[in-house]
Tab-separated table of C-alpha atoms and ligand atoms in Angstrom:
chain	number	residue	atom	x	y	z
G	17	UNK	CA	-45.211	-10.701	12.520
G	18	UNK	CA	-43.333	-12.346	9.909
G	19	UNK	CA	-44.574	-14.439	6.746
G	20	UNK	CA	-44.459	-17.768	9.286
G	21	UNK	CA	-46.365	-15.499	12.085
G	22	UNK	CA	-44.340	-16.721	14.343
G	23	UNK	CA	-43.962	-15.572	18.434
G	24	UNK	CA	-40.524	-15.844	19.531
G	25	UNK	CA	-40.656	-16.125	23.362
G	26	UNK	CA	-37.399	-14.709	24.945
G	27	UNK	CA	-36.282	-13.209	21.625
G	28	UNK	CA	-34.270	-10.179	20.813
G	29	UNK	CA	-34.232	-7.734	17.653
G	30	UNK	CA	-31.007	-6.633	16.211
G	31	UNK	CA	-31.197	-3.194	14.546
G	32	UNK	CA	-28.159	-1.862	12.483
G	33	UNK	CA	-28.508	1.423	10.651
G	34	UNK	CA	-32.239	1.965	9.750
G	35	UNK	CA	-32.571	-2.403	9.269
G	36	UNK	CA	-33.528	-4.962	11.176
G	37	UNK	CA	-30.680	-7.731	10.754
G	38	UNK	CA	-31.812	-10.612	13.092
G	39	UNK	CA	-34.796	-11.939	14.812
G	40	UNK	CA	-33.901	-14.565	17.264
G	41	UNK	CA	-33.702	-16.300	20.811
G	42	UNK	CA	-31.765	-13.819	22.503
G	43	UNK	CA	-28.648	-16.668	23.324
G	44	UNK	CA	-28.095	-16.480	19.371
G	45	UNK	CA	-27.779	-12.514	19.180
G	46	UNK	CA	-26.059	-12.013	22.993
G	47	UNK	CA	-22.486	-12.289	22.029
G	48	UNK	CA	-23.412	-9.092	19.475
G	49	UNK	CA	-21.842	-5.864	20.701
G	50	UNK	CA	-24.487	-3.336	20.233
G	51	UNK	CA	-24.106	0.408	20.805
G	52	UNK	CA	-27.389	0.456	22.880
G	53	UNK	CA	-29.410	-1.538	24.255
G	54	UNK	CA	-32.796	-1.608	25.320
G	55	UNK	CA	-34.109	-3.630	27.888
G	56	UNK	CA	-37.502	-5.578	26.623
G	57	UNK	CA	-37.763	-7.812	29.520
G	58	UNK	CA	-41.923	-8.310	29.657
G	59	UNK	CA	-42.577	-6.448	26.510
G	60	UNK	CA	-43.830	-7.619	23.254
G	61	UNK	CA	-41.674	-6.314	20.382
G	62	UNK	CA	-43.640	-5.472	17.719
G	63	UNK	CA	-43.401	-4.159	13.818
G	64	UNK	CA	-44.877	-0.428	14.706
G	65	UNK	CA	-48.906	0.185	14.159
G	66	UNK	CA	-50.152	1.682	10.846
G	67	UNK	CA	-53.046	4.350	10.558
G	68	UNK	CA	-54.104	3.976	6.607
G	69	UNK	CA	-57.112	7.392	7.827
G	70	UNK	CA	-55.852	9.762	9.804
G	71	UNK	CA	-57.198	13.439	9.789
G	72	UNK	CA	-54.180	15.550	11.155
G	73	UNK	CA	-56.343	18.535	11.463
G	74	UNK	CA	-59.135	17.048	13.293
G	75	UNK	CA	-56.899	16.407	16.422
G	76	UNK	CA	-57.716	19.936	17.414
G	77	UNK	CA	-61.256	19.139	16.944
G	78	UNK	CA	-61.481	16.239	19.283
G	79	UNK	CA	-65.069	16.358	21.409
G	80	UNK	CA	-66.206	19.207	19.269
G	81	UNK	CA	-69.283	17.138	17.311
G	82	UNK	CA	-70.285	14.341	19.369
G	83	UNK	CA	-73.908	12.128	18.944
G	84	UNK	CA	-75.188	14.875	15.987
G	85	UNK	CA	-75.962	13.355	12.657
G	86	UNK	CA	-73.420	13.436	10.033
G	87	UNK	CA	-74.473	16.553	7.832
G	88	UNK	CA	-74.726	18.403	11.121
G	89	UNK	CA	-71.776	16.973	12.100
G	90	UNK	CA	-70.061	18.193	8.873
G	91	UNK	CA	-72.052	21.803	8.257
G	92	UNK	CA	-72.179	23.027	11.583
G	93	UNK	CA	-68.933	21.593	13.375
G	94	UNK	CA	-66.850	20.390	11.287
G	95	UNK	CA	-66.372	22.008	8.342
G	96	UNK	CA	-67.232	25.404	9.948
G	97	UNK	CA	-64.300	24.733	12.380
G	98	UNK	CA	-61.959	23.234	10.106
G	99	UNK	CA	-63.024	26.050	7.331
G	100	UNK	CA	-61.574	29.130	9.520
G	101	UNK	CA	-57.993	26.853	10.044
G	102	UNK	CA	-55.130	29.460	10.084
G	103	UNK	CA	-51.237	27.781	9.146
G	104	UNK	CA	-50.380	27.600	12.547
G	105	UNK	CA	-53.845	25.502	13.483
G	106	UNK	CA	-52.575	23.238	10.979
G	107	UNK	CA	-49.591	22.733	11.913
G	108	UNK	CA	-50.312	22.231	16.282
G	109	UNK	CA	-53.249	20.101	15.060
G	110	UNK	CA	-50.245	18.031	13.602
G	111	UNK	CA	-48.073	18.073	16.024
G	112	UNK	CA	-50.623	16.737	18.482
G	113	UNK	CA	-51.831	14.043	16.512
G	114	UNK	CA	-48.635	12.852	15.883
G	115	UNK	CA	-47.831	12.966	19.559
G	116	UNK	CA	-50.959	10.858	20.327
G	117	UNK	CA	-49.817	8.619	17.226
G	118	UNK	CA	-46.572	8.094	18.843
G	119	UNK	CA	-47.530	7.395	22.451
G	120	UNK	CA	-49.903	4.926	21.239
G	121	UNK	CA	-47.571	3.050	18.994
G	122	UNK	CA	-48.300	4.252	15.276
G	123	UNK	CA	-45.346	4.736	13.131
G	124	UNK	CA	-46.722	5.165	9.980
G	125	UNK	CA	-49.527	6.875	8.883
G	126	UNK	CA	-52.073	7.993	6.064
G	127	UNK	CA	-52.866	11.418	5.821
G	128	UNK	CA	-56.275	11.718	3.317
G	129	UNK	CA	-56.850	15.393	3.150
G	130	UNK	CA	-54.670	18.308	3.477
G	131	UNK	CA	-56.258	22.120	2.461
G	132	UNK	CA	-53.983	24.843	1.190
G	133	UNK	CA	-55.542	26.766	4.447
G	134	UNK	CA	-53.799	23.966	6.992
G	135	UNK	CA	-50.351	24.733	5.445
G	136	UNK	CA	-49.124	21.513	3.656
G	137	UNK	CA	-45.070	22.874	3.820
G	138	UNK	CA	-45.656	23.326	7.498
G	139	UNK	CA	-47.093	19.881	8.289
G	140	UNK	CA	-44.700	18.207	6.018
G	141	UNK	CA	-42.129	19.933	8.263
G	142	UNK	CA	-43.767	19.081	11.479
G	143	UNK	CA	-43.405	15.219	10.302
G	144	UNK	CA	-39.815	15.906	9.079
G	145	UNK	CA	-39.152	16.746	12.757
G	146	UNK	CA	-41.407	14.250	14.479
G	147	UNK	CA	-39.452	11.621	12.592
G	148	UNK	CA	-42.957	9.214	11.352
G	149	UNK	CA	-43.340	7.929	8.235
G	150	UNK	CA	-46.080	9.114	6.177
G	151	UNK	CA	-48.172	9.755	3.439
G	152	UNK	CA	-49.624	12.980	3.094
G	153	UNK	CA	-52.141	13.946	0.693
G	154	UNK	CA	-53.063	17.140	-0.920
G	155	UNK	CA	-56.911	17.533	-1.219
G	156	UNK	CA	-58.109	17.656	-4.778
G	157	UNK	CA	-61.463	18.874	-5.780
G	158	UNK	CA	-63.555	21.155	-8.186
G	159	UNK	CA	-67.107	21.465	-6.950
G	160	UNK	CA	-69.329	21.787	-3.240
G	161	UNK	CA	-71.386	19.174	-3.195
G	162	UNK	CA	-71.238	16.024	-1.202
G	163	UNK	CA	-72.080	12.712	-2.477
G	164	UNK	CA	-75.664	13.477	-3.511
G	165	UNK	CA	-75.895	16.382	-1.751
G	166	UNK	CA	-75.291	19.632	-3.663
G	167	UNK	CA	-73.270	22.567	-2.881
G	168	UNK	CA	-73.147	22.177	0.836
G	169	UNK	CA	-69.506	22.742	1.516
G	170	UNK	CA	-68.519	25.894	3.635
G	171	UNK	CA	-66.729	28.527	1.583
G	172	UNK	CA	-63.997	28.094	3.497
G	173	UNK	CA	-63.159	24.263	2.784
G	174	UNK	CA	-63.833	25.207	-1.241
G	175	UNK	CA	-60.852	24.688	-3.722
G	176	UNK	CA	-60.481	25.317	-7.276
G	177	UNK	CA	-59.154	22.261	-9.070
G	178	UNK	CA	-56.341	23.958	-10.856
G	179	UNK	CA	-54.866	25.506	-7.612
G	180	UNK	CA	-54.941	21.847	-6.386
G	181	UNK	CA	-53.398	20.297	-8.972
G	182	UNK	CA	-50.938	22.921	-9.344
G	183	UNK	CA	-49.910	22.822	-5.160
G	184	UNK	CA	-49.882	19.057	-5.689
G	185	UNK	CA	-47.187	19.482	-8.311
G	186	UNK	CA	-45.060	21.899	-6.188
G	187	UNK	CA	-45.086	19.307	-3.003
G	188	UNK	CA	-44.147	16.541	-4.885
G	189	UNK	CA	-41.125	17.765	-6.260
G	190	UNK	CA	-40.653	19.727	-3.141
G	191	UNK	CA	-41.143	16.584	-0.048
G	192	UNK	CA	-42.282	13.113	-1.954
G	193	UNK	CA	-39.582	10.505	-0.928
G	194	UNK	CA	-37.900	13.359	1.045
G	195	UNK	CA	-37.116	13.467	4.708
G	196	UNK	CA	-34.793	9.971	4.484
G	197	UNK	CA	-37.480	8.516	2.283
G	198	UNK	CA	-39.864	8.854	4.982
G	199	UNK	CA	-42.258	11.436	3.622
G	200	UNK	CA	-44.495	10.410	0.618
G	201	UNK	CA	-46.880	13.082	-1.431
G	202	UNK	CA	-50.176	10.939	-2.381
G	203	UNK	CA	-53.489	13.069	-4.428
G	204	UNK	CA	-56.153	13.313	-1.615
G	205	UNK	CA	-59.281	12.827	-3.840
G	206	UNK	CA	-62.518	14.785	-1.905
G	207	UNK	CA	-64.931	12.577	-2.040
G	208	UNK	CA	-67.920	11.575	-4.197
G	209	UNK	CA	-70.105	14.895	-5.427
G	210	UNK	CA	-67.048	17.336	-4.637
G	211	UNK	CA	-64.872	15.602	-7.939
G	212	UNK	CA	-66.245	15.713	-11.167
G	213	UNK	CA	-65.659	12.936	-13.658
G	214	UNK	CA	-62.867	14.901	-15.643
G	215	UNK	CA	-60.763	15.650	-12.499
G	216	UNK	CA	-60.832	11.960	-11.415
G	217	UNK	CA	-59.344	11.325	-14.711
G	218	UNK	CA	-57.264	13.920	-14.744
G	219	UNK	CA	-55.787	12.514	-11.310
G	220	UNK	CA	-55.214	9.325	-11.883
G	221	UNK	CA	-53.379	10.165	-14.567
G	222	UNK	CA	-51.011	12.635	-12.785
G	223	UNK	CA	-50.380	10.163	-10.175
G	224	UNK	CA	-49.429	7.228	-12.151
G	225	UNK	CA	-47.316	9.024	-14.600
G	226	UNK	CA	-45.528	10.855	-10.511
G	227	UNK	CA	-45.778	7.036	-9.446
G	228	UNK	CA	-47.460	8.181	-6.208
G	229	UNK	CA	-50.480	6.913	-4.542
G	230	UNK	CA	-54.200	7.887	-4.542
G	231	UNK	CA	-56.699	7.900	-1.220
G	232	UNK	CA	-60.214	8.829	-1.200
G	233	UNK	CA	-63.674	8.903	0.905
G	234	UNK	CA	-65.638	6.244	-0.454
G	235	UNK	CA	-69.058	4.382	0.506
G	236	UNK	CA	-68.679	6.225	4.177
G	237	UNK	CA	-72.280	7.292	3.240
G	238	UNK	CA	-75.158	5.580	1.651
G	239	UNK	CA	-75.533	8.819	-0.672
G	240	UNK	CA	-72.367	8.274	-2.068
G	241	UNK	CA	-74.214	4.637	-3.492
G	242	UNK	CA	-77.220	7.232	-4.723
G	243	UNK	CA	-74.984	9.279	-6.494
G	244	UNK	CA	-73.086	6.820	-8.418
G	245	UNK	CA	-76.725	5.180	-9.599
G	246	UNK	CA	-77.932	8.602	-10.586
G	247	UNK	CA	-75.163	8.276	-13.286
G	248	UNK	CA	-76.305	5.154	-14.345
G	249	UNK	CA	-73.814	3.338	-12.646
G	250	UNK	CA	-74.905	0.038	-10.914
G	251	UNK	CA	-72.320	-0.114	-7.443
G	252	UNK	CA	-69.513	1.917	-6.034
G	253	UNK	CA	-66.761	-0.020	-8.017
G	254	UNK	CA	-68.038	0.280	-11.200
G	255	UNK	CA	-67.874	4.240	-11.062
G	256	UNK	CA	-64.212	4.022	-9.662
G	257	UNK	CA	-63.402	1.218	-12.529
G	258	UNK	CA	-64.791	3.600	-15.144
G	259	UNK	CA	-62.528	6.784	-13.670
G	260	UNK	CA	-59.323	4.289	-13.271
G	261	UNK	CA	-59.815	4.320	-9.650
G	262	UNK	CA	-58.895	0.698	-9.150
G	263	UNK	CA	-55.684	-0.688	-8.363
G	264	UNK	CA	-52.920	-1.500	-5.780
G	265	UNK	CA	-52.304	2.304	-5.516
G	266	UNK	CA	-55.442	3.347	-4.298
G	267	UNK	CA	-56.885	3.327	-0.455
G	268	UNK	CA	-60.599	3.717	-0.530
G	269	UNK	CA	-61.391	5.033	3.500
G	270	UNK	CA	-64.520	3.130	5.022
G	271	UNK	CA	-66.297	1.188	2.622
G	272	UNK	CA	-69.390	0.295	4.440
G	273	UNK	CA	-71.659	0.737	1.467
G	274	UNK	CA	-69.750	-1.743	-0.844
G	275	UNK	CA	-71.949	-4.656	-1.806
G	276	UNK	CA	-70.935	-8.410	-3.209
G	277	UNK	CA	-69.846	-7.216	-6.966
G	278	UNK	CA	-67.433	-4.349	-5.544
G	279	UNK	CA	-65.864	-6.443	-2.612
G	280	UNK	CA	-65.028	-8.757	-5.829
G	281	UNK	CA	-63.876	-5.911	-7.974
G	282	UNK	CA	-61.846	-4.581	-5.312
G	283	UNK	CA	-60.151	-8.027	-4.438
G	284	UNK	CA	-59.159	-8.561	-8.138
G	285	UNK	CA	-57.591	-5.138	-8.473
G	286	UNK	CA	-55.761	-5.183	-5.211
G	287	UNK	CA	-57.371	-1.930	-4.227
G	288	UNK	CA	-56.925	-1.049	-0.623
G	289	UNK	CA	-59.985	-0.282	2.279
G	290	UNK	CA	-59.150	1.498	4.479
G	291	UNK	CA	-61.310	0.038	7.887
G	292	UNK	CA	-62.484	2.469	10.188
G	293	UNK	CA	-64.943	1.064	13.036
G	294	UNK	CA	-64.756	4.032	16.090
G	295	UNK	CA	-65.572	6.392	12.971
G	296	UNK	CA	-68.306	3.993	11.533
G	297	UNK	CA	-70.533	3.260	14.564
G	298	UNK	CA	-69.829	7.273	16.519
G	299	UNK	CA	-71.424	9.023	12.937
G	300	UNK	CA	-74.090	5.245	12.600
G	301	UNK	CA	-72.429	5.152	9.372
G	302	UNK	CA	-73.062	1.247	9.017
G	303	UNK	CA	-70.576	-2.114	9.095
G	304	UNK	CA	-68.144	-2.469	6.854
G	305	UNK	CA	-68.507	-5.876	5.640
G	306	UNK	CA	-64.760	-7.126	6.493
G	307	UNK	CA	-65.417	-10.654	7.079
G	308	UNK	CA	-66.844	-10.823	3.739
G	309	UNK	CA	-63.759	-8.647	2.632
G	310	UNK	CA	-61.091	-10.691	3.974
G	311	UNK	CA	-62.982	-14.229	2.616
G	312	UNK	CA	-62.451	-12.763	-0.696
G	313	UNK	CA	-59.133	-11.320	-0.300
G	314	UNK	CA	-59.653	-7.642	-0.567
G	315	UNK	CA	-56.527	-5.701	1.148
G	316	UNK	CA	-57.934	-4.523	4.165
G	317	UNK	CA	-56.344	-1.935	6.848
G	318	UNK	CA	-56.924	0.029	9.824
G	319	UNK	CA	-57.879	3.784	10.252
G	320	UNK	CA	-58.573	6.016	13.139
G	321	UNK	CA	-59.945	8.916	10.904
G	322	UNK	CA	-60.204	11.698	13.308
G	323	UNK	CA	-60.952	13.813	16.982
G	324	UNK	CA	-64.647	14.368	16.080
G	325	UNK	CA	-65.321	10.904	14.542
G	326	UNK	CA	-63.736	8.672	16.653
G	327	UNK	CA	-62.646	10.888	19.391
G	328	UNK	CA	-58.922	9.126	19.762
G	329	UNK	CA	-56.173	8.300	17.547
G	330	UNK	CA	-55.292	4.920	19.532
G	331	UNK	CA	-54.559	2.077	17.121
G	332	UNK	CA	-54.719	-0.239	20.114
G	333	UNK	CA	-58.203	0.862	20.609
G	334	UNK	CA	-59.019	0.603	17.152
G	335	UNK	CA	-58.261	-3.217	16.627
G	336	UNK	CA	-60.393	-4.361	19.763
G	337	UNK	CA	-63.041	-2.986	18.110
G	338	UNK	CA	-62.409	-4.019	14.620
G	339	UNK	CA	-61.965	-7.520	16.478
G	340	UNK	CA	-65.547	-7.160	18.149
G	341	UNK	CA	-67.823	-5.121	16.204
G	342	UNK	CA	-68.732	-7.701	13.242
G	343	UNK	CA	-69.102	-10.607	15.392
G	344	UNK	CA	-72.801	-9.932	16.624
G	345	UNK	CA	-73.453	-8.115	13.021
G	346	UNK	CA	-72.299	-11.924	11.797
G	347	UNK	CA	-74.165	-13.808	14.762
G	348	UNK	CA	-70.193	-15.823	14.190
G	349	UNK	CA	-67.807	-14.959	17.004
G	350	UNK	CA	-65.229	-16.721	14.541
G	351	UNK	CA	-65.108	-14.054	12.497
G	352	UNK	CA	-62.251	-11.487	12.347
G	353	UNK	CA	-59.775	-13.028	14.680
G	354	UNK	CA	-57.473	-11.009	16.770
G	355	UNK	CA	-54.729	-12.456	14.766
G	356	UNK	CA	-56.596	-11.110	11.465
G	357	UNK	CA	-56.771	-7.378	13.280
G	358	UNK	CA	-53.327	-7.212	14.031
G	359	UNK	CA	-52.142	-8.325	10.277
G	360	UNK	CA	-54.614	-5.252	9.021
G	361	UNK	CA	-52.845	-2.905	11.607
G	362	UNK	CA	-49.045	-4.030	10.472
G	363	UNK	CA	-48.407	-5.360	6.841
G	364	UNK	CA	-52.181	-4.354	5.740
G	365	UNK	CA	-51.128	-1.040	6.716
G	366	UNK	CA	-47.727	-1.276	5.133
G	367	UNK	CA	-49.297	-2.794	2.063
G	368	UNK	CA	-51.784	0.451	1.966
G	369	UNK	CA	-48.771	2.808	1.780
G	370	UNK	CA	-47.110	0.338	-0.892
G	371	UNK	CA	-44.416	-0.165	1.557
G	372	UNK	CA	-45.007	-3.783	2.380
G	373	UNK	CA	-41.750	-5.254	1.495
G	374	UNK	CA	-39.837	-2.611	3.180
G	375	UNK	CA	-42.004	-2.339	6.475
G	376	UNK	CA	-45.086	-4.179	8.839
G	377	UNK	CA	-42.956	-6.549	10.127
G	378	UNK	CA	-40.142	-7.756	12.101
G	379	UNK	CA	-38.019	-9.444	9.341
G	380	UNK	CA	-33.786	-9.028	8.716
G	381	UNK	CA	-33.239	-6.420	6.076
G	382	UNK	CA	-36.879	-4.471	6.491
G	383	UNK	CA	-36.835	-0.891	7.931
G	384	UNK	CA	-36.538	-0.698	12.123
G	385	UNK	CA	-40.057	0.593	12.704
G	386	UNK	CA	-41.187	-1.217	15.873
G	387	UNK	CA	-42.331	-0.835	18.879
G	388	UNK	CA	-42.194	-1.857	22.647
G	389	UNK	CA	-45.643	-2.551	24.167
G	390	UNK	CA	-45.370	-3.007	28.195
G	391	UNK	CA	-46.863	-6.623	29.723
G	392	UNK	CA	-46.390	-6.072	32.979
G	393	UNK	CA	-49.681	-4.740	33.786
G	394	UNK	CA	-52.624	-6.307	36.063
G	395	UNK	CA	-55.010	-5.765	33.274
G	396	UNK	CA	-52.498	-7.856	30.812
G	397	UNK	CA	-52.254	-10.733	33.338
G	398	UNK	CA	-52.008	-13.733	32.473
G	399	UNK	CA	-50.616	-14.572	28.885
G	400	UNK	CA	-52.121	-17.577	27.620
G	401	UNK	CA	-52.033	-15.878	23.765
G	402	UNK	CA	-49.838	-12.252	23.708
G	403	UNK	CA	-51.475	-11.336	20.243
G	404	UNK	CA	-55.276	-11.926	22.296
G	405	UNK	CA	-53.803	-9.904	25.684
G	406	UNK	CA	-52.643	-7.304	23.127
G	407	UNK	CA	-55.843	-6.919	20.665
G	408	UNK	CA	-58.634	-7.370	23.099
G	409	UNK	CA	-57.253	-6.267	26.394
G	410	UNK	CA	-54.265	-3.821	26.013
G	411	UNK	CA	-54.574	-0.079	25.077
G	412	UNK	CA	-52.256	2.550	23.788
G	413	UNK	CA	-51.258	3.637	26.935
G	414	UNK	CA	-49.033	0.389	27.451
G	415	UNK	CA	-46.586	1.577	24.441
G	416	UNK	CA	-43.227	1.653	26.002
G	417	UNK	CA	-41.115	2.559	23.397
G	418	UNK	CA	-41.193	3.427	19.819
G	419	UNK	CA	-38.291	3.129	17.066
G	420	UNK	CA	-39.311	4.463	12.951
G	421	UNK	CA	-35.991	4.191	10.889
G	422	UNK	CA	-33.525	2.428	13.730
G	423	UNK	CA	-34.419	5.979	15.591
G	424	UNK	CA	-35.910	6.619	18.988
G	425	UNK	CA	-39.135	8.254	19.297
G	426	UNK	CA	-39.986	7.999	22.315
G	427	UNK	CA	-38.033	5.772	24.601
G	428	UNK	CA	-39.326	4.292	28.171
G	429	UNK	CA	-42.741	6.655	27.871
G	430	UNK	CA	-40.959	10.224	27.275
G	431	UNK	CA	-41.102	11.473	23.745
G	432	UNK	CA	-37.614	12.070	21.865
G	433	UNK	CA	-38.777	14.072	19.209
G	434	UNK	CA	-41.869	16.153	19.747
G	435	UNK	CA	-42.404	17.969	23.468
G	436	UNK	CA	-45.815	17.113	24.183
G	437	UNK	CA	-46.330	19.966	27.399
G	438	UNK	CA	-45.561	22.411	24.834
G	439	UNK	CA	-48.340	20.874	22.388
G	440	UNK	CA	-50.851	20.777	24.811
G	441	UNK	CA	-50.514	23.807	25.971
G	442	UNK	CA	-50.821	25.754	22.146
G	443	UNK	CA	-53.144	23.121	21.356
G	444	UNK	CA	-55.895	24.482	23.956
G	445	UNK	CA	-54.811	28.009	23.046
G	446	UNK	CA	-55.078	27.623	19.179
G	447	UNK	CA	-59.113	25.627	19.909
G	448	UNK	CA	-60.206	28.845	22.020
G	449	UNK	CA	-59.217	31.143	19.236
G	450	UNK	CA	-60.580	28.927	16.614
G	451	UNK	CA	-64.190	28.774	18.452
G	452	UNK	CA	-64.238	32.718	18.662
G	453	UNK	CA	-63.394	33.199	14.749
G	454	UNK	CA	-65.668	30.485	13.800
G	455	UNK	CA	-68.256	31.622	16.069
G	456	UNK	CA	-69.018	28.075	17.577
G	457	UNK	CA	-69.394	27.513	20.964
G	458	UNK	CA	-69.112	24.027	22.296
G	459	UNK	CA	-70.016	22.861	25.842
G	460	UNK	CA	-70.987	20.395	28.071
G	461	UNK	CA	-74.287	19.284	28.151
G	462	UNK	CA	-74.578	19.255	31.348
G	463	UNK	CA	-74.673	22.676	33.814
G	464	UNK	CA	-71.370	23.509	35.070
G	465	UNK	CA	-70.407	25.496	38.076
K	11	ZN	ZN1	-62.194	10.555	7.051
């Protein structure tokens, strides 16, 4: 993944510091002396995955709302889960995400919604220590409803704008560009029908004038395409134009409602969709319309969204299916090209974050986030085309190794930074005391004995 795209057979990466300095043949870098090496014989070396829609709190929540419809999805799983979060639910949900994250090869990711409940100081701190790269943002919202749907929020996801604001304020000055410059503070906008007008405003304003980064639900739902015409407003885009939405700094999550006149809106202004397919067909939420998006040049990404939605966090996973599922929507098996799947998941990604000339690809003098994916594998055999063996056939569970900032995060399978037995273990503690103080009970449909 460079500008060329070009696949360097037999070639080593030479990292110094937190850069990459050379992509070559390995003859031209062997007389180097490096402190370490690492052995890549049979792997594919790789700039590191990026997640532009991650849910950190919904890794706790994996297999808790599966085949319901989305408002029972949200009102009677989700939000009724996620609404009775304590701190430290917040922060194991993190810690096991980013775990997941790790072992399947993502680096870098987008984090769209943080509640005060979840404890943004102690997540921020759990990604300090994991060592990723990411953005986190602080949920903003002043009202209950969702898209078209009034007042439906449980009272335990409900914020008050100016204790939003106000939070967002402290953790900017507090963790954006902190932890080595790895850790960015972005406004995580609700969604339509929980913002009103003057707080969309009011944001974009804030975060130009912080020169941070906006993300937002948008066109998940057909409502949300009801609510903007109930204000008189013709598409999606021309409600975001007319609150400043629009722009490179913006990542709009999903998109499937977008029709002909926003796809061109959103290409002209550079604003970012974030692509989420597992999410988009579990919850029937549509097809985004990404061949349509990438023939007209809007930047598109890749996003996992979350445990109840998608029910993995495997960007692997995610970009066979963003390589298959809009094929037989287009009868045109030509359309979005493994090649074109693993651009969204690298420099898309990297260009969602606003970090595209500094990361998403193996290049000298960008930032050592990469990744070792392991070929030698039955199911991987033979190679005619690495980027097809690795896009349609491979999964996360071939990541070998995985470097963000010229560090180790997990070397040769075994996490360097997190300790995953510990995770699992609090992680299955922390969901059984959730489902009693929620009151939800979740089992299998099935008898067991
Ligand atoms: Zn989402």
């Amino acid at each position: 993944m460079n500008a060329e795209r070009r696949i360097v057979r037999d070639g080593a990466v030479l990292i110094e510091d937190k850069k990459i300095v050379a992509v070559e043949k390995t003859d031209k870098v062997r007389g180097h002396k490096a402190d370490t090496v690492l052995n890549a014989k049979n792997m594919l070396v790789m700039p590191g995955l990026v997640d532009t829609h991650v849910h950190l709190a919904q890794a706790l929540l994996r297999g808790c709302a599966d085949d319901v419809a989305l408002v029972d999805w949200l009102k009677n799983r989700v939000w009724v889960l996620q609404g009775n979060f304590t701190r430290e639910d917040g922060e194991i949900s993190a810690k096991l995400c980013m775990a997941e994250m790790i072992r399947t090869g993502t680096t870098s990711f987008i984090e769209c919604m943080i509640h005060t409940r979840y404890g943004f100081d102690g997540i921020a701190k759990a990604v300090q220590e994991a060592g990723m790269r990411a953005a986190l943002s602080k949920i903003i919202m002043d009202s209950t409803g969702y898209a078209d749907n009034p007042d439906i929020m449980h009272p335990g996801m409900v914020e008050e704008s100016s204790a939003c604001l106000k939070e967002t304020e402290a953790m900017l000055s507090k963790w954006h560009n902190k932890g080595e410059e790895r850790i960015h503070v972005w406004y995580g906008l609700r969604s339509l029908g929980a913002v009103s007008t003057e707080l969309f405003r009011e944001v974009v304003q804030r975060a130009r004038s912080h020169r941070t980064r906006m993300t937002m639900h948008l066109g998940e739902v057909i409502d949300d395409v009801r609510y903007v015409k109930e204000k008189n407003y013709p598409n999606l885009t021309s409600f975001a134009r007319d609150m400043g939405l629009l722009g490179p700094d913006m990542v709009f999550a999903h998109g499937v409602h977008f029709n002909e006149a926003d796809l061109k809106a959103l290409a002209e202004t550079k604003s970012n969709v974030s692509h989420c397919p597992a999410s988009n067909m579990k919850l029937a939420s549509g097809f985004a319309r990404v061949p349509d998006m990438l023939r007209v040049g809007v930047p598109v990404s890749l996003g996992c969204d979350g445990g109840p939605s998608n029910n993995t966090y495997d960007m692997i996973r995610e970009m066979r299916l963003a390589a298959l599922i809009h094929k037989p929507v287009a009868n045109d098996p030509t359309v979005v090209s493994a090649e074109n799947v693993l651009e969204m998941a690298t420099i898309g990604g990297a260009t969602a974050l606003g970090l595209q000339d500094r990361i998403g690809s193996l290049e000298s003098g960008k930032i050592a986030d990469l990744i070792l994916i392991d070929m030698k594998d039955v199911g991987l055999t033979p190679i005619c085309n690495p980027v097809s063996n690795l896009v349609y056939a491979a999964s996360g569970k071939c990541v070998d190794t995985v470097i963000v900032d010229g560090r180790l995060l997990m070397k040769r399978k075994r996490l360097m930074t997190l300790n995953d037995a510990e995770i699992m273990k609090r992680a299955n503690e922390r969901l059984d005391a959730l489902l009693v103080r929620a009151g939800v009970t979740i089992e299998p449909k099935w008898p067991v004995s």
